[in-house]
Coordinates of C-alpha atoms in Angstrom, one line a residue:
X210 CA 54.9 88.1 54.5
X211 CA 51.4 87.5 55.6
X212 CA 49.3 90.5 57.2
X213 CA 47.3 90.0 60.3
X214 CA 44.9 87.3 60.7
X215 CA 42.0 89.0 61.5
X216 CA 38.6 86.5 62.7
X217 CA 36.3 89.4 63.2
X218 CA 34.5 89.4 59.8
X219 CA 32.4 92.1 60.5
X220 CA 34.5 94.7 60.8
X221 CA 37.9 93.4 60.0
X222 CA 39.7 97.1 60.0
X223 CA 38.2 97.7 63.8
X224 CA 39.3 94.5 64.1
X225 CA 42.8 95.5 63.3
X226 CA 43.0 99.1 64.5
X227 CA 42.0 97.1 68.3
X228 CA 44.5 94.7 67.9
X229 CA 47.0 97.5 67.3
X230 CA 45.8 99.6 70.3
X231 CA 46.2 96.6 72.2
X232 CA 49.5 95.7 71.3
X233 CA 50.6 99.6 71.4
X234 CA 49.2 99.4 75.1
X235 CA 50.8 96.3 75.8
X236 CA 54.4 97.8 74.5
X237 CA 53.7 100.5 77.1
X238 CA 53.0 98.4 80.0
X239 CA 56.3 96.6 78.8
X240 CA 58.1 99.5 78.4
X241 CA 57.4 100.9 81.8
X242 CA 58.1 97.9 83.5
X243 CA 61.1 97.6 82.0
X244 CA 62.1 100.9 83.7
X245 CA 60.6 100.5 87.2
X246 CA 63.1 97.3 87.0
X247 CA 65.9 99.2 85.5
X248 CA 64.8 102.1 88.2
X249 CA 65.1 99.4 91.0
X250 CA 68.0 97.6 89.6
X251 CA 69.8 100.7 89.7
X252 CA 69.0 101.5 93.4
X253 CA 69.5 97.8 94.6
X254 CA 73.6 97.6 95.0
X255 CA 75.1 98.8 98.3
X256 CA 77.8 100.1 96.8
X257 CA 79.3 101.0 100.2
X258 CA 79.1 97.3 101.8
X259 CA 80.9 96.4 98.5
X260 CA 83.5 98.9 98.6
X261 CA 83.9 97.5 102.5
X262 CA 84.4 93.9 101.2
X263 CA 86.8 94.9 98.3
X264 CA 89.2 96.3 100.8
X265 CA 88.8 93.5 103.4
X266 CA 90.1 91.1 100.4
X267 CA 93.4 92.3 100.4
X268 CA 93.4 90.8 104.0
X269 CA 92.9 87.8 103.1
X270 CA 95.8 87.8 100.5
X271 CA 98.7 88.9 103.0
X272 CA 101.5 87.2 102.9
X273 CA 104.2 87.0 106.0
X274 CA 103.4 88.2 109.8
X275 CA 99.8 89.6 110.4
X276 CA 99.0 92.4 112.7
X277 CA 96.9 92.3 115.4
X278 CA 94.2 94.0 113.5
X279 CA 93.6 91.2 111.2
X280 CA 90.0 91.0 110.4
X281 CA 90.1 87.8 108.2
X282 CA 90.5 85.3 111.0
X283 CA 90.5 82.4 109.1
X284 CA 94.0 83.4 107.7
X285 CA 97.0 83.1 109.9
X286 CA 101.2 83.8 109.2
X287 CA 102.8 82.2 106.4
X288 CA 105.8 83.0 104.3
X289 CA 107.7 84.1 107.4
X290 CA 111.1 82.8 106.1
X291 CA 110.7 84.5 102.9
X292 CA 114.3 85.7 101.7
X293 CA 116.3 83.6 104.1
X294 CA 117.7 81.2 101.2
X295 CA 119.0 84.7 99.7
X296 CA 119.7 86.0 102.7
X297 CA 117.6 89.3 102.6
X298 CA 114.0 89.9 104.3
X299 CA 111.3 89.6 101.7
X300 CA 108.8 88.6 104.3
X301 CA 105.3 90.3 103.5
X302 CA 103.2 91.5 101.1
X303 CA 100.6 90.0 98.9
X304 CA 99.7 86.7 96.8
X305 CA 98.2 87.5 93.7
X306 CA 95.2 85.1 93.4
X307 CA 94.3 81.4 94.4
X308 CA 97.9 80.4 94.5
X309 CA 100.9 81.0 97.1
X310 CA 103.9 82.7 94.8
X311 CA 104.8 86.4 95.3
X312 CA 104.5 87.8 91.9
X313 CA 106.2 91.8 91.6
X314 CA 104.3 92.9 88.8
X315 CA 101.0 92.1 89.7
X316 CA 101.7 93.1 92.7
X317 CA 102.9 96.5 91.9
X318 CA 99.9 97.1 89.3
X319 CA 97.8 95.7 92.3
X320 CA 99.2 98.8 95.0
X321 CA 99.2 101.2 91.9
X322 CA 95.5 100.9 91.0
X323 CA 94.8 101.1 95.2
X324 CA 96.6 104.3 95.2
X325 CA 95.3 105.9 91.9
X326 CA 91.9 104.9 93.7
X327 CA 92.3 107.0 96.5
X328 CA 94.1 109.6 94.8
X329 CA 91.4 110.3 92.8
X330 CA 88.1 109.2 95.3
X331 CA 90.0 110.3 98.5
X332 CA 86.8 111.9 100.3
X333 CA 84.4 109.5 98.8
X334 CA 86.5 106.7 100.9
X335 CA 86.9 108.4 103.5
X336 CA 82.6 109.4 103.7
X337 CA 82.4 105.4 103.4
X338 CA 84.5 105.1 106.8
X339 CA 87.0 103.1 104.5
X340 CA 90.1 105.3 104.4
X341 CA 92.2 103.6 107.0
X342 CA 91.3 100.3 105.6
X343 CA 92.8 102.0 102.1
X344 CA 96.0 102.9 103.5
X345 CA 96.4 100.0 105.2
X346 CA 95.9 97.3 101.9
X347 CA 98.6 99.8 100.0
X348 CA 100.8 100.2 102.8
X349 CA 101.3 96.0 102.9
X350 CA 102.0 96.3 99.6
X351 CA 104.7 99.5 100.0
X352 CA 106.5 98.2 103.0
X353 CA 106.8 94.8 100.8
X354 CA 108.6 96.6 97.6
X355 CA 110.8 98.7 100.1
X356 CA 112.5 95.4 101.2
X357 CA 112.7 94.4 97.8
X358 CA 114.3 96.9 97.0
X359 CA 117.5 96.0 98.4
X360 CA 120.1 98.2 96.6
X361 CA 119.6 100.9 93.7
X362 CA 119.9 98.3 90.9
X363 CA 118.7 95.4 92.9
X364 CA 115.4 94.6 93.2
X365 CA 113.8 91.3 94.1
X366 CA 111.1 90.3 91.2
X367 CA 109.4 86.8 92.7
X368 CA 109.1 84.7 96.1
X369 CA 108.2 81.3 95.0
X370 CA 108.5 78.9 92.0
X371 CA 105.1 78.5 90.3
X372 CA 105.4 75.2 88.8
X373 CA 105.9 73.8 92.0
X374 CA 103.7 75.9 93.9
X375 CA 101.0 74.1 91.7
X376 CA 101.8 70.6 92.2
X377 CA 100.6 71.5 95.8
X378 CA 97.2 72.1 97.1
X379 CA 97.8 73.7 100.9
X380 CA 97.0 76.8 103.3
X381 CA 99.7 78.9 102.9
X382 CA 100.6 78.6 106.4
X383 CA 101.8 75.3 105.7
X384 CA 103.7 75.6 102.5
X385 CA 106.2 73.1 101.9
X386 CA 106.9 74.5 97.9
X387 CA 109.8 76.4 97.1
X388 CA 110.2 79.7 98.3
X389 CA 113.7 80.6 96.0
X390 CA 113.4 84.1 95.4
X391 CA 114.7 86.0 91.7
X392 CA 115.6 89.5 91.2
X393 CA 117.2 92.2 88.8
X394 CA 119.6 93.6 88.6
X395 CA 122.3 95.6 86.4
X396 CA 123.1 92.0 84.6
X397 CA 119.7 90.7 84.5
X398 CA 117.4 94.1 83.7
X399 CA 113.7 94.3 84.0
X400 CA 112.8 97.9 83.0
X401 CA 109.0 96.8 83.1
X402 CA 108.7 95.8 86.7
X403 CA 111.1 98.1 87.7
X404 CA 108.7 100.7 86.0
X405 CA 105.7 99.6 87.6
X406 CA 107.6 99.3 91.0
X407 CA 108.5 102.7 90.9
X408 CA 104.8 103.7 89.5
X409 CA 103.5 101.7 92.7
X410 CA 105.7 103.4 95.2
X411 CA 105.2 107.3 93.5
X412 CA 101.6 106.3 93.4
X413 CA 101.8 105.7 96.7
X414 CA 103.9 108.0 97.8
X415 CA 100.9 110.8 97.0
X416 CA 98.7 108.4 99.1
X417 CA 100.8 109.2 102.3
X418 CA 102.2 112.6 101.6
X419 CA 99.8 114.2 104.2
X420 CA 99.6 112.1 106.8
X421 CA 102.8 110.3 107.0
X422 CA 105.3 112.8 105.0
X423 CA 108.6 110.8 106.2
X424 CA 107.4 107.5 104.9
X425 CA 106.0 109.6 101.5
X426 CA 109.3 110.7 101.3
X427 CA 110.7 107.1 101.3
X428 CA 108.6 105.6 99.0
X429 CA 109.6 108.7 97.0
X430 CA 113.2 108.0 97.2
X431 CA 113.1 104.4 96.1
X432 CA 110.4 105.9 93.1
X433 CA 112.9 107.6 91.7
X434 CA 115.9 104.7 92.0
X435 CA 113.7 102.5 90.5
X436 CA 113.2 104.3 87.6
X437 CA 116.8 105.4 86.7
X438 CA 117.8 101.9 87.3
X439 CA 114.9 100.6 84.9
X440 CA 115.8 103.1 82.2
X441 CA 119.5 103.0 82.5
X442 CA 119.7 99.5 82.0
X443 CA 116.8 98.4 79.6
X444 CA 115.3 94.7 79.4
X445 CA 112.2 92.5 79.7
X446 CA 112.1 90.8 83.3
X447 CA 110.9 87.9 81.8
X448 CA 114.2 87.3 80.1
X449 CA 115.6 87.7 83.5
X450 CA 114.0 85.3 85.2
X451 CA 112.7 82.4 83.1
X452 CA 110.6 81.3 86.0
X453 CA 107.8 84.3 85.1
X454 CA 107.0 83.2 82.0
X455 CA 104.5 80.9 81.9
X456 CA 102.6 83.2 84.2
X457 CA 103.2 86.5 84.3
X458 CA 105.4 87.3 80.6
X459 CA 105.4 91.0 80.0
X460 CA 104.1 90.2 76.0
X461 CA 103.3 94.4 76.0
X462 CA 107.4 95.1 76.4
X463 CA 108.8 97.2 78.9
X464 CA 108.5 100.8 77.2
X465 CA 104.8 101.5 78.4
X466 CA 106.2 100.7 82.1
X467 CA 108.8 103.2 81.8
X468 CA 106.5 105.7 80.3
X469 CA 103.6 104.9 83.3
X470 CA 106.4 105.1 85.9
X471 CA 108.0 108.5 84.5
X472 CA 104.1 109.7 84.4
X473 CA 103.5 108.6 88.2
X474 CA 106.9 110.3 89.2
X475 CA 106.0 113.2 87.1
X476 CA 102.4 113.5 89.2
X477 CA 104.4 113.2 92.8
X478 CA 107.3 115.6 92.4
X479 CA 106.1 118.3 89.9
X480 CA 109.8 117.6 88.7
X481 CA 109.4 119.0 84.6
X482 CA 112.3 116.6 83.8
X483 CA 109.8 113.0 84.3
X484 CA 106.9 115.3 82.6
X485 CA 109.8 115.8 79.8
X486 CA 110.7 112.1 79.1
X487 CA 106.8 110.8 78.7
X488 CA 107.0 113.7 75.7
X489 CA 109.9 112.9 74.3
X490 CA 109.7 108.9 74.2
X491 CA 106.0 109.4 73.4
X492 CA 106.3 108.1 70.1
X493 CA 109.2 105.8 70.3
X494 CA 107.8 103.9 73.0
X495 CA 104.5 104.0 71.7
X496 CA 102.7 106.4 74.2
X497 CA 101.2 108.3 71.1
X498 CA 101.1 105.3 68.7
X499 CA 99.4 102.2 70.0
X500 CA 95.6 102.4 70.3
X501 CA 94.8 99.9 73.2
X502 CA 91.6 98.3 74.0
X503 CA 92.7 96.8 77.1
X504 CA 94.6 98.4 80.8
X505 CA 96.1 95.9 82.7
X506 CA 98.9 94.6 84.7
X507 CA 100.5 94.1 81.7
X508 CA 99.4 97.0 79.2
X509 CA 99.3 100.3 80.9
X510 CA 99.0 102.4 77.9
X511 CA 95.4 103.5 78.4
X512 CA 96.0 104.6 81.9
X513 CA 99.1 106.4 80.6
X514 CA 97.1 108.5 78.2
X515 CA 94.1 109.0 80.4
X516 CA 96.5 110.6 82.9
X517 CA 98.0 112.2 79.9
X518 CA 95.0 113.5 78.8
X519 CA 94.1 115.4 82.3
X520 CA 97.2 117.3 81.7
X521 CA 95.5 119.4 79.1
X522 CA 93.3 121.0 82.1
X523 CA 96.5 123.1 83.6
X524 CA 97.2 125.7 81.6
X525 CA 101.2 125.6 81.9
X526 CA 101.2 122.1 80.1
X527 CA 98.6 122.8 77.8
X528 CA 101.0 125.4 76.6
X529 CA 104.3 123.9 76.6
X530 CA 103.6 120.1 75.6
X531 CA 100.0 120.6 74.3
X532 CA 100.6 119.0 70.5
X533 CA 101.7 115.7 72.0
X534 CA 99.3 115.7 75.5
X535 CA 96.9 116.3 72.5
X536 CA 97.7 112.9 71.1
X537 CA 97.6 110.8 74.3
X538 CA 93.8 112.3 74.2
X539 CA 92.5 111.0 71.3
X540 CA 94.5 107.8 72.2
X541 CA 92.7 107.9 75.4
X542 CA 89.4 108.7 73.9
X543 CA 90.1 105.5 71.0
X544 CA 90.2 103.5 74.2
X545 CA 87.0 105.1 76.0
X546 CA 85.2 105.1 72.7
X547 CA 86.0 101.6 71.7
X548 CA 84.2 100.5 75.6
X549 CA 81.3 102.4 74.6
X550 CA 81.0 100.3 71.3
X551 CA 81.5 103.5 69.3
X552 CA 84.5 103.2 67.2
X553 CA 83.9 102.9 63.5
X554 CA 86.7 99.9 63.7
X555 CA 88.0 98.3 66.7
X556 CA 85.3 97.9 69.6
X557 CA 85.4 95.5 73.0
X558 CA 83.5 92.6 72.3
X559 CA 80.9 92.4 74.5
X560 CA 78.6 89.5 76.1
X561 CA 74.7 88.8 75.3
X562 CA 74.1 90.6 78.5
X563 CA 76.3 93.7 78.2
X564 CA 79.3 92.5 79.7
X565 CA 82.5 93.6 78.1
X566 CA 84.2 90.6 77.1
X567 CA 88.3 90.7 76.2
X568 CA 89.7 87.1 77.6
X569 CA 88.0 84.0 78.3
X570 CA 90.6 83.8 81.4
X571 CA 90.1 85.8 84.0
X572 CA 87.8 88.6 82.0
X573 CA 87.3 90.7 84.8
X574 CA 90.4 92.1 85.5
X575 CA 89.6 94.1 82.0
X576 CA 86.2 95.1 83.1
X577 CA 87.4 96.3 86.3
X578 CA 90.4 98.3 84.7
X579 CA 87.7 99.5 82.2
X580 CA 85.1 100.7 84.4
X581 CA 87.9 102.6 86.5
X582 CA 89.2 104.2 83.5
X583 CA 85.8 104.9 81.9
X584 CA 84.8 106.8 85.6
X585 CA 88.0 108.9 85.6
X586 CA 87.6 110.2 81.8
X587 CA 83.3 111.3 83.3
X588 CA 84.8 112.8 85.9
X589 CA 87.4 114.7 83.5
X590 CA 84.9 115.8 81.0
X591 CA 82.8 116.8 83.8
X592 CA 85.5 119.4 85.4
X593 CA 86.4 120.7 81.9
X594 CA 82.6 121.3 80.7
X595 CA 83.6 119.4 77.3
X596 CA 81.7 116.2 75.4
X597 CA 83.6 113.5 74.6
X598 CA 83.7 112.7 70.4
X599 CA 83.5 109.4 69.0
X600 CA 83.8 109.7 65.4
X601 CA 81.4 112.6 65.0
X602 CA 78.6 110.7 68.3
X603 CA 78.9 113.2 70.8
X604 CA 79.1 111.5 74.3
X605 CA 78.6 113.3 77.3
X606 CA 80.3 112.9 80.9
X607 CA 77.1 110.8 82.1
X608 CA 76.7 108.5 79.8
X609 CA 80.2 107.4 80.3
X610 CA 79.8 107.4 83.8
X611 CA 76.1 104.9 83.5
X612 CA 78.4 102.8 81.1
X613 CA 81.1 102.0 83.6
X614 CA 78.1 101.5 86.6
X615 CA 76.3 99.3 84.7
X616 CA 79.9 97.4 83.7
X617 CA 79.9 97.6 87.7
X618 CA 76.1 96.6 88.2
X619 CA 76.8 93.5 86.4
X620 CA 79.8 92.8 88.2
X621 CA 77.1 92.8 91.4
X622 CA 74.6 91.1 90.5
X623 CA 72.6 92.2 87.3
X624 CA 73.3 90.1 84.7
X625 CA 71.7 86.5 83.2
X626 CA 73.0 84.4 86.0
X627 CA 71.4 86.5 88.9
X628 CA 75.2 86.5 90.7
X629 CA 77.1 88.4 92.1
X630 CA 80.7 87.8 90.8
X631 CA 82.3 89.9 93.8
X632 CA 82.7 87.3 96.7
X633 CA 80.5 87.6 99.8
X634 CA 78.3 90.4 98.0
X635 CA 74.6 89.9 98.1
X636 CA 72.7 86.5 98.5
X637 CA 74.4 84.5 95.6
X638 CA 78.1 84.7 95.0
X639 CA 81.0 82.0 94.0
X640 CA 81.2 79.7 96.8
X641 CA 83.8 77.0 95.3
X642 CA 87.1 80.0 94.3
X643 CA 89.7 78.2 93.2
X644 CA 91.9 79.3 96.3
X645 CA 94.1 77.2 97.9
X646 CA 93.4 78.9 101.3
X647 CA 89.4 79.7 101.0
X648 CA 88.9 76.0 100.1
X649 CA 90.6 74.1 103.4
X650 CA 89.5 74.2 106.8
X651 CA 91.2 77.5 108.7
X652 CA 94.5 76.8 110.5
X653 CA 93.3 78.5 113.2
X654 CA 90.5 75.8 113.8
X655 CA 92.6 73.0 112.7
X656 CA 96.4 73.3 113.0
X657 CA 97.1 69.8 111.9
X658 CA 99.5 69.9 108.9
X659 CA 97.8 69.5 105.1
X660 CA 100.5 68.4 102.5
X661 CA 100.5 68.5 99.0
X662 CA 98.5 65.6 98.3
X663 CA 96.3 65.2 101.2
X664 CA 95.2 69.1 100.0
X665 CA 94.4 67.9 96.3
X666 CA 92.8 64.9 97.7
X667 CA 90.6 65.7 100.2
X668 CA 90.0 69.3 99.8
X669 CA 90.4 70.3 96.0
X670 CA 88.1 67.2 95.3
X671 CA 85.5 68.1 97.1
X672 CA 81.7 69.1 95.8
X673 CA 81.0 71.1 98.9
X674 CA 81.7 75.2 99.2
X675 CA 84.6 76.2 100.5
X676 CA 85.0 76.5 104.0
X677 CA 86.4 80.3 104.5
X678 CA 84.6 82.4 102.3
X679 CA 87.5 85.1 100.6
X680 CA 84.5 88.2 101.2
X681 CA 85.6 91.0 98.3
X682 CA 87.3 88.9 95.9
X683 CA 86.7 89.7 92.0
X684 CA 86.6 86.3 90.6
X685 CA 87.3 85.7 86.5
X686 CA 83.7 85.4 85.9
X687 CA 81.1 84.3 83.0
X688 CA 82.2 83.1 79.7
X689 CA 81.0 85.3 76.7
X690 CA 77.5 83.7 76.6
X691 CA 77.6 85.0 80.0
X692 CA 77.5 81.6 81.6
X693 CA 79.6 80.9 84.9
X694 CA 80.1 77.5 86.5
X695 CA 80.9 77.3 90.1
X696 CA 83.4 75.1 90.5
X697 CA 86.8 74.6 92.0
X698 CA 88.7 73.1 89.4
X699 CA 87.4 76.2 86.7
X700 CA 90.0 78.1 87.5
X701 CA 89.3 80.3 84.6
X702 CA 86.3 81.5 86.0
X703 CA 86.2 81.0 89.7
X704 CA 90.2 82.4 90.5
X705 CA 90.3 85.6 91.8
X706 CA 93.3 88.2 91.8
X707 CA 94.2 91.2 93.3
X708 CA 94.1 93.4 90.4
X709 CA 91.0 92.1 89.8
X710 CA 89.8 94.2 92.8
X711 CA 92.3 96.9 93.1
X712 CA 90.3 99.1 90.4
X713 CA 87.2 98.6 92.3
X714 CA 87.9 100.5 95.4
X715 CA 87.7 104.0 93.7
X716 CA 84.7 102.9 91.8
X717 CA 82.6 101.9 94.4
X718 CA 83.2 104.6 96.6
X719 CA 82.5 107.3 93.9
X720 CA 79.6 105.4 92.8
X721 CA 78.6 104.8 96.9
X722 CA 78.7 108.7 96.6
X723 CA 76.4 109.2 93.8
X724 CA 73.9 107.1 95.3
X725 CA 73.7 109.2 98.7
X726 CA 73.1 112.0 96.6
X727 CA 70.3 110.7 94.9
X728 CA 68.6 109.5 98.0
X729 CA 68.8 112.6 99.7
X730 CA 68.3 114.8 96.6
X731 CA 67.1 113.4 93.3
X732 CA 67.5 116.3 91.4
X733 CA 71.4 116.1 91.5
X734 CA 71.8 112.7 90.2
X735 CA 71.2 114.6 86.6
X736 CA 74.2 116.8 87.6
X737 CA 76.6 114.5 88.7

């Protein structure tokens, strides 16, 4: 390797001694610009206008009769003979993305994550002015899975067929698809939804217990039916209904449902005997065994062992079922530590510009679940004064908590593309989703009917934005050279989902927080 070349003859080392100084002074310039950037980076999200728009989302993805309070006025009813063909009432709750089909697992992971938000970020919503709007975007989803829930081992799984619903490109308030509905029951089992069900509605249940303690109560009631019907008779629900599969298949099994549903029920009744059975199936069903590197509608073993793992902080557990909480923990921490890129073995991918990167479809829905998770463990360390070990790195509560903001950050805006991935948020943001009712002109300006064709070929087609901008929806975002392509027919990228979001809410409320703090006292930030 060649040394410098140096054209001062005279003095050649003054020569070179300059030529360092001035490349030691440039690094320095560099270097501090790099942090007034990073310094203004951090300090440019609103997290509270984005926490705003995450919950008006859900709006837009109602399904069945909407109240007068509906602030997404370019959506109208749909869906309003949900049930009929069956002859029960499954008239409500949500669509899980761009497409018109009423999928019960998503959906329950969708009003679990909601709830677990404001469980854990309750005053932080409620500071933000968004509490109502909370309760109201779990509360669709709650009424909806109480009408499912038609008998103790009957509960309805799907409104909709999904092969046909994508042969069609319409508002949903003119649907023409199939709207057959599938359940479980004794005959056909589904342990997993009926786990995540019952995980939604316990979740949820905690949500309401103050202010509306009958409907807690409820909520609680079917909880609890759910379960015992779930574990009693034990099965995949995509075995039970076929029509799942090529969308939502539960690949993960049902055992981690049953454990995150005993877990959730354990959390809302203080009943020992839920507490009991996520010890004793811990290791059968894989609760102490599988090191997971993803949380999702599917997976829920790293949220089970994060909740696990804050069961150490009361004494009375600590003591009776401390050897095996103990073991969710250090599969909790595998998790947290593989995010942070500081497992000796299995580590998230991550993209060129610090995204994490699991999927090419839909990636988001893993950061979002990620940064959630990663928030709750700072905020645990935090409370018990204790560092977090990945194979011998000590990591503190903070650094977590900066890792999951700038997963968040990048979410908003700060990453190579200069977008924000969150819909509506800041000045550039997907404008062509891949959502059937975003992408043609409202039915309340134009109530002339749009079938299945005329939909593909004169509104999927199209070049232009979308008409109705879907403000607070988590598309699937960049690919893993962190490159995103706007475009309708990418549904890989440009689909959003409910889950997507969901995780969101308690993020950007605690993070909304944070930033208050720091405006109106610096000196905390280092604390927090």
């Amino acid at each position: 390797m060649k040394g410098p070349q140096i054209k001062n003859n005279k003095n050649p080392r003054f020569a070179f001694v300059k030529q360092q100084q001035q490349q030691h002074c440039l690094l320095i310039l560099i270097s501090i610009f790099i942090n007034v950037s990073a310094a203004a980076t951090a300090t440019a999200f609103d997290y509270a206008d984005a926490l705003s728009k995450s919950l008006l989302y859900f709006e837009a993805q109602r399904s069945g009769r909407l109240p007068y309070n509906q602030r997404v006025t370019w959506r109208d009813h749909s869906g309003l003979t949900d049930g009929l063909e069956q002859g029960v009432d499954l008239v409500g709750g949500y669509y899980d993305a761009g497409d018109h089909v009423k999928f019960g697992l998503p959906m329950a992971f969708t009003v679990t994550m909601l709830s677990w938000g404001v469980i854990e970020f309750r005053e932080q919503i409620a500071a933000a002015g968004e509490l109502e709007h909370a309760f109201e975007a779990i509360k669709w989803g709650s009424d909806y899975f109480i009408k499912a829930h038609t008998s103790p081992n009957v509960l309805w799984a799907e409104v909709g067929d999904g092969d046909t619903d994508h042969y069609c490109w319409q508002r949903p308030e003119d649907m023409t698809t199939s709207r057959h509905a599938y359940k479980i029951d004794e005959n056909n089992p589904g342990s997993d939804l009926a786990g995540e069900t019952a995980a939604a509605m316990a979740a949820a249940s905690i949500v309401f217990k103050k202010t509306n303690p009958h409907y807690s109560h409820l909520l609680l009631h079917h909880a609890q039916q759910l379960f015992e019907f779930g574990d009693k008779f034990r099965g995949k629900y995509d075995e039970s209904v076929e029509a799942v599969k090529s969308y939502y298949a539960s690949v993960s099994g049902y055992m981690d449902e049953l454990l995150w549903g005993a877990m959730w029920l354990s959390k809302a009744t203080d009943n020992d005997k839920y507490l009991q059975y996520v010890i004793n199936n811990a290791d059968n069903f894989g609760g102490i065994g599988w090191a997971i590197t993803e949380f999702s509608w599917d997976v829920k073993y790293a949220g089970l062992q994060v909740m696990a793992s804050k069961l150490l902080a009361k004494e009375q557990h600590k003591k009776q079922y401390g050897h095996i909480l103990e073991q969710y923990r250090l599969k909790a921490e595998y998790y947290i530590c593989s995010c942070l890129n500081k497992n000796n073995g299995s580590n998230v991918d991550r993209t060129q510009g610090g995204l994490l990167y699991i999927r090419p479809w839909n990636n988001m829905q893993y950061v979002s679940t990620a940064a959630f998770l990663l928030t709750i463990y700072s905020d645990l360390l935090l409370d018990s004064n204790q560092p977090l070990n990945c194979n011998g790195e000590i990591v503190g509560h903070q650094e977590i908590l900066s890792f999951a903001k700038s997963q968040v950050d990048y979410i908003l805006g700060s990453n190579p593309m200069n977008m924000s991935y969150l819909v509506g948020y800041g000045p550039k943001y997907p404008t062509r989703v891949h959502h059937r009712g975003a992408s043609i002109v409202s039915y309340r300006e134009n109530k002339g009917f749009i079938g299945c064709t005329q939909g593909y070929d004169n509104w999927y087609s199209r070049v232009d934005q979308n008409p109705n901008v879907i403000v607070g929806a988590l598309v699937g975002g960049p690919d893993w050279r962190d490159n995103f392509m706007d475009q309708r027919n990418n549904y890989m990228q440009t689909e959003a989902c409910t889950y997507n979001t969901a995780p969101l809410v308690g993020v950007f409320a605690k993070l909304s927080q944070l930033e208050e703090q720091r405006n109106s006292n610096p000196s905390l930030v280092a604390s927090s």
